Short mmCIF file of C-alpha atoms in Angstrom, two decimals:
data_model
loop_
_atom_site.label_atom_id
_atom_site.label_comp_id
_atom_site.label_asym_id
_atom_site.label_seq_id
_atom_site.Cartn_x
_atom_site.Cartn_y
_atom_site.Cartn_z
CA UNK A 1 17.75 -11.08 -25.82
CA UNK A 2 14.92 -13.01 -24.20
CA UNK A 3 11.94 -11.05 -23.29
CA UNK A 4 9.60 -11.41 -20.46
CA UNK A 5 6.47 -13.37 -21.48
CA UNK A 6 2.83 -12.25 -21.64
CA UNK A 7 1.46 -12.77 -18.24
CA UNK A 8 -1.33 -11.65 -15.79
CA UNK A 9 -0.09 -8.74 -13.61
CA UNK A 10 -0.68 -8.41 -9.73
CA UNK A 11 -2.43 -4.97 -9.34
CA UNK A 12 -2.16 -2.29 -6.81
CA UNK A 13 -2.98 1.37 -6.59
CA UNK A 14 -0.13 2.87 -4.72
CA UNK A 15 0.85 6.51 -5.51
CA UNK A 16 4.58 6.99 -6.36
CA UNK A 17 4.44 10.73 -7.23
CA UNK A 18 2.19 11.91 -4.29
CA UNK A 19 4.62 11.39 -1.51
CA UNK A 20 7.27 13.81 -0.35
CA UNK A 21 10.38 11.90 -1.08
CA UNK A 22 12.83 11.19 1.72
CA UNK A 23 16.52 10.11 1.57
CA UNK A 24 16.70 6.39 0.64
CA UNK A 25 17.88 3.79 3.05
CA UNK A 26 19.81 0.63 2.23
CA UNK A 27 18.05 -2.48 1.30
CA UNK A 28 18.48 -5.13 4.12
CA UNK A 29 19.26 -8.69 3.26
CA UNK A 30 16.43 -11.08 2.47
CA UNK A 31 14.93 -12.58 5.70
CA UNK A 32 12.78 -15.59 5.17
CA UNK A 33 10.41 -17.11 7.70
CA UNK A 34 10.76 -20.82 8.68
CA UNK A 35 7.89 -22.92 7.62
CA UNK A 36 6.24 -20.73 4.93
CA UNK A 37 9.18 -19.59 3.29
CA UNK A 38 7.64 -16.10 3.04
CA UNK A 39 10.00 -13.10 3.63
CA UNK A 40 10.03 -10.25 6.03
CA UNK A 41 8.82 -6.88 5.00
CA UNK A 42 11.03 -3.89 4.33
CA UNK A 43 11.11 -1.99 7.59
CA UNK A 44 11.25 1.21 5.89
CA UNK A 45 7.98 1.07 4.12
CA UNK A 46 5.75 3.97 4.87
CA UNK A 47 8.58 6.13 6.23
CA UNK A 48 11.30 6.53 3.73
CA UNK A 49 9.94 4.21 1.06
CA UNK A 50 6.70 3.95 -0.90
CA UNK A 51 5.63 0.28 -0.92
CA UNK A 52 3.03 -2.10 -2.37
CA UNK A 53 3.04 -5.71 -1.01
CA UNK A 54 0.84 -8.41 0.39
CA UNK A 55 2.71 -8.43 3.68
CA UNK A 56 0.70 -9.69 6.74
CA UNK A 57 2.60 -8.99 9.85
CA UNK A 58 4.02 -12.15 11.42
CA UNK A 59 3.08 -14.28 8.30
CA UNK A 60 5.36 -12.10 6.16
CA UNK A 61 5.09 -11.42 2.32
CA UNK A 62 5.06 -13.25 -0.98
CA UNK A 63 5.57 -10.11 -3.14
CA UNK A 64 6.86 -6.57 -2.32
CA UNK A 65 7.92 -3.36 -4.34
CA UNK A 66 9.61 -0.81 -2.31
CA UNK A 67 10.82 2.50 -4.00
CA UNK A 68 12.67 5.60 -2.69
CA UNK A 69 13.93 8.74 -4.47
CA UNK A 70 17.46 9.25 -4.72
CA UNK A 71 18.41 12.48 -6.42
CA UNK A 72 16.81 12.42 -9.87
CA UNK A 73 16.34 8.73 -9.84
CA UNK A 74 13.96 6.18 -8.14
CA UNK A 75 15.66 3.29 -6.58
CA UNK A 76 13.28 0.21 -6.52
CA UNK A 77 13.57 -3.24 -4.87
CA UNK A 78 11.25 -5.97 -6.19
CA UNK A 79 11.14 -9.04 -3.92
CA UNK A 80 9.08 -12.11 -4.68
CA UNK A 81 8.44 -15.51 -3.49
CA UNK A 82 9.16 -17.58 -6.68
CA UNK A 83 7.82 -20.91 -5.98
CA UNK A 84 7.52 -23.08 -9.09
CA UNK A 85 9.98 -21.02 -11.01
CA UNK A 86 13.30 -22.63 -11.79
CA UNK A 87 16.12 -21.62 -14.04
CA UNK A 88 15.93 -18.35 -16.10
CA UNK A 89 13.24 -15.86 -14.71
CA UNK A 90 12.11 -12.35 -14.62
CA UNK A 91 10.48 -10.02 -12.23
CA UNK A 92 8.90 -6.63 -12.83
CA UNK A 93 7.35 -3.47 -11.62
CA UNK A 94 4.76 -1.82 -14.01
CA UNK A 95 3.34 1.72 -13.93
CA UNK A 96 -0.21 2.07 -15.30
CA UNK A 97 -2.74 4.80 -15.46
CA UNK A 98 -5.49 2.36 -14.76
CA UNK A 99 -5.86 -1.03 -12.99
CA UNK A 100 -5.73 -3.02 -16.23
CA UNK A 101 -2.66 -4.28 -18.18
CA UNK A 102 -2.04 -2.35 -21.34
CA UNK A 103 -0.10 1.02 -22.03
CA UNK A 104 2.15 0.37 -19.06
CA UNK A 105 5.64 1.40 -18.48
CA UNK A 106 7.71 -1.50 -16.97
CA UNK A 107 11.16 -2.00 -15.46
CA UNK A 108 12.44 -5.08 -13.96
CA UNK A 109 15.15 -7.71 -13.85
CA UNK A 110 16.05 -10.91 -15.63
CA UNK A 111 17.93 -13.73 -14.13
CA UNK A 112 19.85 -15.85 -16.70
CA UNK A 113 22.23 -18.55 -15.55
CA UNK A 114 22.52 -16.86 -12.20
CA UNK A 115 23.37 -13.59 -13.54
CA UNK A 116 20.98 -10.48 -13.38
CA UNK A 117 20.27 -7.65 -15.72
CA UNK A 118 17.81 -4.81 -15.89
CA UNK A 119 15.17 -4.32 -18.67
CA UNK A 120 12.61 -1.70 -19.69
CA UNK A 121 9.55 -2.57 -21.50
CA UNK A 122 6.22 -1.16 -22.70
CA UNK A 123 2.96 -3.23 -22.65
CA UNK A 124 1.12 -3.13 -25.79
CA UNK A 125 -2.11 -4.53 -24.58
CA UNK A 126 -0.91 -7.83 -22.88
CA UNK A 127 2.15 -8.08 -24.98
CA UNK A 128 5.35 -6.64 -23.46
CA UNK A 129 7.74 -4.85 -25.91
CA UNK A 130 11.16 -4.57 -24.78
CA UNK A 131 12.82 -1.00 -24.79
CA UNK A 132 16.37 0.20 -24.57
CA UNK A 133 17.81 0.14 -20.92
CA UNK A 134 18.85 3.88 -20.93
CA UNK A 135 17.90 5.61 -17.80
CA UNK A 136 17.78 2.25 -15.90
CA UNK A 137 20.59 0.43 -14.16
CA UNK A 138 20.95 -2.75 -12.07
CA UNK A 139 22.02 -2.26 -8.50
CA UNK A 140 21.84 -5.86 -7.33
CA UNK A 141 20.20 -9.14 -7.67
CA UNK A 142 19.99 -11.84 -5.00
CA UNK A 143 18.13 -14.97 -3.97
CA UNK A 144 17.57 -16.80 -0.84
CA UNK A 145 15.68 -20.09 -0.58
CA UNK A 146 12.71 -19.59 -2.98
CA UNK A 147 12.71 -15.71 -2.63
CA UNK A 148 14.27 -13.50 -5.41
CA UNK A 149 15.01 -9.82 -5.12
CA UNK A 150 16.39 -7.21 -7.58
CA UNK A 151 17.24 -3.58 -6.95
CA UNK A 152 17.44 -1.15 -9.86
CA UNK A 153 17.71 2.53 -10.27
CA UNK A 154 15.78 4.43 -12.98
CA UNK A 155 15.33 8.02 -13.90
CA UNK A 156 12.29 9.76 -12.56
CA UNK A 157 11.82 11.71 -15.86
CA UNK A 158 10.02 10.34 -18.77
CA UNK A 159 11.96 8.85 -21.71
CA UNK A 160 11.90 10.60 -25.00
CA UNK A 161 9.55 8.28 -26.56
CA UNK A 162 6.99 8.69 -23.79
CA UNK A 163 7.13 4.94 -23.00
CA UNK A 164 9.05 5.34 -19.84
CA UNK A 165 6.66 7.23 -17.72
CA UNK A 166 7.40 10.20 -15.43
CA UNK A 167 7.45 8.92 -11.89
CA UNK A 168 6.71 12.39 -10.43
CA UNK A 169 3.04 11.51 -11.52
CA UNK A 170 0.70 9.09 -9.98
CA UNK A 171 0.26 5.50 -11.19
CA UNK A 172 -1.20 2.24 -10.29
CA UNK A 173 1.57 -0.25 -9.48
CA UNK A 174 1.67 -3.79 -11.01
CA UNK A 175 4.14 -6.42 -9.75
CA UNK A 176 4.71 -9.71 -11.75
CA UNK A 177 7.20 -12.63 -12.18
CA UNK A 178 7.68 -15.48 -14.35
CA UNK A 179 9.82 -17.88 -16.17
CA UNK A 180 11.85 -16.76 -19.31
CA UNK A 181 11.13 -18.88 -22.35
CA UNK A 182 7.83 -20.07 -20.65
CA UNK A 183 4.90 -18.42 -18.94
CA UNK A 184 3.63 -18.31 -15.41
CA UNK A 185 0.75 -16.23 -14.25
CA UNK A 186 1.31 -14.63 -10.75
CA UNK A 187 -1.53 -15.12 -8.30
CA UNK A 188 -3.89 -12.19 -8.24
CA UNK A 189 -3.37 -10.52 -4.76
CA UNK A 190 -6.42 -10.80 -2.45
CA UNK A 191 -7.06 -6.98 -2.55
CA UNK A 192 -6.59 -3.97 -4.74
CA UNK A 193 -6.41 -0.57 -2.96
CA UNK A 194 -7.73 2.30 -4.90
CA UNK A 195 -5.80 5.57 -5.81
CA UNK A 196 -7.04 8.92 -5.39
CA UNK A 197 -8.52 10.41 -8.67
CA UNK A 198 -7.58 13.65 -10.10
CA UNK A 199 -9.15 16.71 -8.54
CA UNK A 200 -8.87 15.43 -4.92
CA UNK A 201 -11.59 12.96 -4.75
CA UNK A 202 -11.37 9.31 -3.61
CA UNK A 203 -11.96 6.55 -6.11
CA UNK A 204 -14.67 4.14 -4.99
CA UNK A 205 -13.41 0.64 -4.19
CA UNK A 206 -14.95 -1.86 -6.56
CA UNK A 207 -14.75 -4.51 -3.89
CA UNK A 208 -17.10 -2.77 -1.47
CA UNK A 209 -20.23 -5.12 -0.84
CA UNK A 210 -18.59 -8.21 -2.14
CA UNK A 211 -15.31 -8.79 -0.28
CA UNK A 212 -15.17 -5.65 1.73
CA UNK A 213 -17.12 -3.82 4.26
CA UNK A 214 -17.36 -0.13 3.44
CA UNK A 215 -18.49 3.21 4.86
CA UNK A 216 -18.28 5.89 2.45
CA UNK A 217 -19.86 9.07 0.86
CA UNK A 218 -19.53 8.62 -2.93
CA UNK A 219 -21.06 10.02 -6.11
CA UNK A 220 -20.38 9.04 -9.76
CA UNK A 221 -17.49 11.45 -9.77
CA UNK A 222 -15.84 9.99 -6.68
CA UNK A 223 -15.97 9.98 -2.93
CA UNK A 224 -15.41 12.47 -0.18
CA UNK A 225 -14.29 9.68 2.31
CA UNK A 226 -14.14 5.92 2.43
CA UNK A 227 -13.35 3.12 4.84
CA UNK A 228 -12.96 -0.26 3.20
CA UNK A 229 -12.12 -3.31 5.31
CA UNK A 230 -11.77 -7.05 4.60
CA UNK A 231 -11.03 -9.89 6.83
CA UNK A 232 -7.73 -11.75 6.27
CA UNK A 233 -8.20 -15.39 6.76
CA UNK A 234 -6.66 -17.52 8.27
CA UNK A 235 -4.51 -14.69 9.98
CA UNK A 236 -7.51 -13.53 11.80
CA UNK A 237 -6.73 -9.94 10.85
CA UNK A 238 -8.70 -6.93 9.47
CA UNK A 239 -7.07 -4.94 6.67
CA UNK A 240 -8.56 -1.51 6.22
CA UNK A 241 -7.84 1.31 3.78
CA UNK A 242 -8.76 4.82 5.00
CA UNK A 243 -9.12 7.57 2.34
CA UNK A 244 -10.36 11.15 2.97
CA UNK A 245 -10.09 14.57 1.51
CA UNK A 246 -8.03 16.29 4.11
CA UNK A 247 -6.59 19.37 2.42
CA UNK A 248 -2.89 20.18 3.02
CA UNK A 249 -0.17 20.47 5.62
CA UNK A 250 0.22 18.30 8.77
CA UNK A 251 -3.02 16.28 8.92
CA UNK A 252 -4.51 13.02 10.22
CA UNK A 253 -7.21 10.68 9.18
CA UNK A 254 -8.69 8.29 11.82
CA UNK A 255 -11.22 5.39 11.92
CA UNK A 256 -13.04 5.01 15.26
CA UNK A 257 -15.13 2.14 16.65
CA UNK A 258 -18.15 3.08 18.86
CA UNK A 259 -21.02 1.44 20.66
CA UNK A 260 -23.18 4.29 19.83
CA UNK A 261 -23.41 7.23 17.36
CA UNK A 262 -21.95 9.81 19.70
CA UNK A 263 -18.25 10.51 20.12
CA UNK A 264 -16.81 9.23 23.41
CA UNK A 265 -15.40 5.95 24.79
CA UNK A 266 -14.17 5.07 21.12
CA UNK A 267 -11.03 3.42 19.96
CA UNK A 268 -9.21 4.90 16.97
CA UNK A 269 -6.48 3.85 14.57
CA UNK A 270 -5.32 5.88 11.59
CA UNK A 271 -2.42 7.64 9.91
CA UNK A 272 -0.90 11.09 10.17
CA UNK A 273 1.30 13.14 7.78
CA UNK A 274 3.99 15.25 9.53
CA UNK A 275 6.19 17.31 7.10
CA UNK A 276 5.52 14.70 4.51
CA UNK A 277 6.36 11.50 6.59
CA UNK A 278 3.31 9.30 7.05
CA UNK A 279 2.88 6.92 10.14
CA UNK A 280 0.31 4.93 11.91
CA UNK A 281 -1.28 5.91 15.25
CA UNK A 282 -3.88 4.58 17.77
CA UNK A 283 -5.75 6.67 20.32
CA UNK A 284 -8.85 6.72 22.55
CA UNK A 285 -11.69 9.35 22.46
CA UNK A 286 -12.68 10.34 25.97
CA UNK A 287 -16.14 11.11 27.12
CA UNK A 288 -17.83 14.56 27.61
CA UNK A 289 -17.24 16.92 29.24
CA UNK A 290 -13.36 16.29 28.51
CA UNK A 291 -14.14 15.39 24.83
CA UNK A 292 -10.84 14.57 23.02
CA UNK A 293 -8.55 11.97 21.65
CA UNK A 294 -5.42 10.80 23.55
CA UNK A 295 -2.71 8.92 21.50
CA UNK A 296 -0.83 6.03 23.12
CA UNK A 297 1.87 3.71 21.92
CA UNK A 298 1.24 1.83 18.77
CA UNK A 299 -0.10 -1.72 19.75
CA UNK A 300 1.58 -4.70 18.63
CA UNK A 301 0.01 -6.19 15.62
CA UNK A 302 -1.08 -2.79 14.07
CA UNK A 303 0.96 -2.14 10.85
CA UNK A 304 0.93 0.47 8.16
CA UNK A 305 1.03 -1.39 5.03
CA UNK A 306 0.85 1.46 2.38
CA UNK A 307 0.22 5.24 2.48
CA UNK A 308 -0.29 8.06 -0.09
CA UNK A 309 -0.98 11.79 0.10
CA UNK A 310 -1.93 13.27 -3.25
CA UNK A 311 -4.16 16.27 -4.41
CA UNK A 312 -5.49 16.83 -0.74
CA UNK A 313 -6.43 13.16 -0.24
CA UNK A 314 -4.60 11.13 2.45
CA UNK A 315 -4.90 7.47 2.16
CA UNK A 316 -3.51 4.62 4.15
CA UNK A 317 -3.86 0.85 4.43
CA UNK A 318 -3.69 -0.53 8.02
CA UNK A 319 -3.77 -4.20 9.42
CA UNK A 320 -4.73 -4.98 12.87
CA UNK A 321 -5.80 -8.24 14.75
CA UNK A 322 -9.53 -9.12 14.20
CA UNK A 323 -9.90 -9.83 17.90
CA UNK A 324 -8.35 -7.96 20.89
CA UNK A 325 -5.58 -9.57 22.89
CA UNK A 326 -5.63 -9.50 26.64
CA UNK A 327 -4.54 -5.89 27.66
CA UNK A 328 -5.37 -4.40 24.40
CA UNK A 329 -7.06 -1.04 24.42
CA UNK A 330 -8.47 -1.63 20.82
CA UNK A 331 -12.07 -2.85 20.57
CA UNK A 332 -12.63 -6.40 19.45
CA UNK A 333 -13.53 -6.36 15.77
CA UNK A 334 -15.56 -9.67 15.94
CA UNK A 335 -18.26 -7.43 17.78
CA UNK A 336 -20.59 -4.96 15.94
CA UNK A 337 -19.53 -1.33 16.07
CA UNK A 338 -20.52 2.07 14.62
CA UNK A 339 -17.85 3.47 12.44
CA UNK A 340 -16.56 6.89 12.52
CA UNK A 341 -14.11 8.61 10.16
CA UNK A 342 -12.54 12.00 10.77
CA UNK A 343 -9.67 14.27 10.13
CA UNK A 344 -7.93 17.10 11.87
CA UNK A 345 -4.67 19.00 12.31
CA UNK A 346 -1.43 17.89 13.98
CA UNK A 347 0.99 19.51 16.46
CA UNK A 348 3.98 18.84 14.26
CA UNK A 349 6.39 19.68 17.02
CA UNK A 350 5.08 17.19 19.37
CA UNK A 351 3.88 14.77 16.54
CA UNK A 352 0.42 14.39 18.17
CA UNK A 353 -3.05 14.59 16.69
CA UNK A 354 -5.35 17.57 17.59
CA UNK A 355 -9.07 17.57 18.08
CA UNK A 356 -10.83 16.99 14.67
CA UNK A 357 -12.68 19.68 12.70
CA UNK A 358 -16.16 19.26 11.53
CA UNK A 359 -14.97 16.73 9.06
CA UNK A 360 -16.21 13.74 10.89
CA UNK A 361 -18.85 11.28 9.64
CA UNK A 362 -20.70 8.53 11.64
CA UNK A 363 -21.99 5.39 9.97
CA UNK A 364 -25.86 4.98 9.94
CA UNK A 365 -25.50 1.17 11.05
CA UNK A 366 -23.38 -1.22 12.93
CA UNK A 367 -20.65 -3.10 11.23
CA UNK A 368 -19.97 -6.76 12.01
CA UNK A 369 -16.83 -8.12 10.30
CA UNK A 370 -17.79 -11.73 11.15
CA UNK A 371 -20.93 -11.41 8.86
CA UNK A 372 -21.04 -11.00 5.04
CA UNK A 373 -20.25 -7.60 3.65
#
């Protein structure tokens, strides 16, 4: 049996065990985009599925992992744009306690002569060692144009050897693909989101100050809150990860843009967790004396790329246009703004955010995403 070759892995910090699992939905057929050959993102990501991808709205995706809990199993779909890979190939999803390859639990698929099969493996350093496939079954394997997808089911519980990890715990995710009988290193994705650390603190983003603009309150043991934004070029978008200690229950975390350091006349985007389901929102902060925040329909171009709620930390990654289209109520990110981050309770019945508690923080300086971080 051929084994997947040693390869660099695409890294992500998406939490599998921190989300309240919802019933799985079916996996739609692969939809590719004319011209780029990229594929359309799974519409259930952020609602019934936990996902990691490089999906960028209208430009689509080149890789995506989407998982949902089905009974005692996790059903996962790995979809990759496999340019340059012909013939026998593999694609895999790894689970790691850190953001480096080594000591990782891996499940994936092989495509040999047009037929698909599932495999389990464990990474000893950068060398994968194949394991028995007990606890894992192939659901389907398909391809369209240069895009390959495999769907598999694996037990949530750990294997007897401990080399198949317990998926009720939190892990970094790793996505990779390559040729069987050869080696091809997947492209490192342009960003790595950071998972909450144990104990309810936020892990400091290592890209802050280099490729990302950040507003945060961090110590050596972690952060209380963090906003980390990067500009996606040439899409002219901003992708921002909001992370904050919010406690438990139905809560929200929001990121506001303001012309001054006082609340009022601000635009806000964020995410809210209602009975375990996380979704994006946008709102406006009104000026005194009627201080408050009013939600309105989510604007076109604002997407929730990933989300997690673990150990009292709510984290979400959102993408929005860098500039404001005509009629948009969101401020233009090509202009400098003060940043706010805050959290508060939700009216679960109405699914609307309520006024924030004292947990709000205001940046001491203006942020200009057209400058250098």
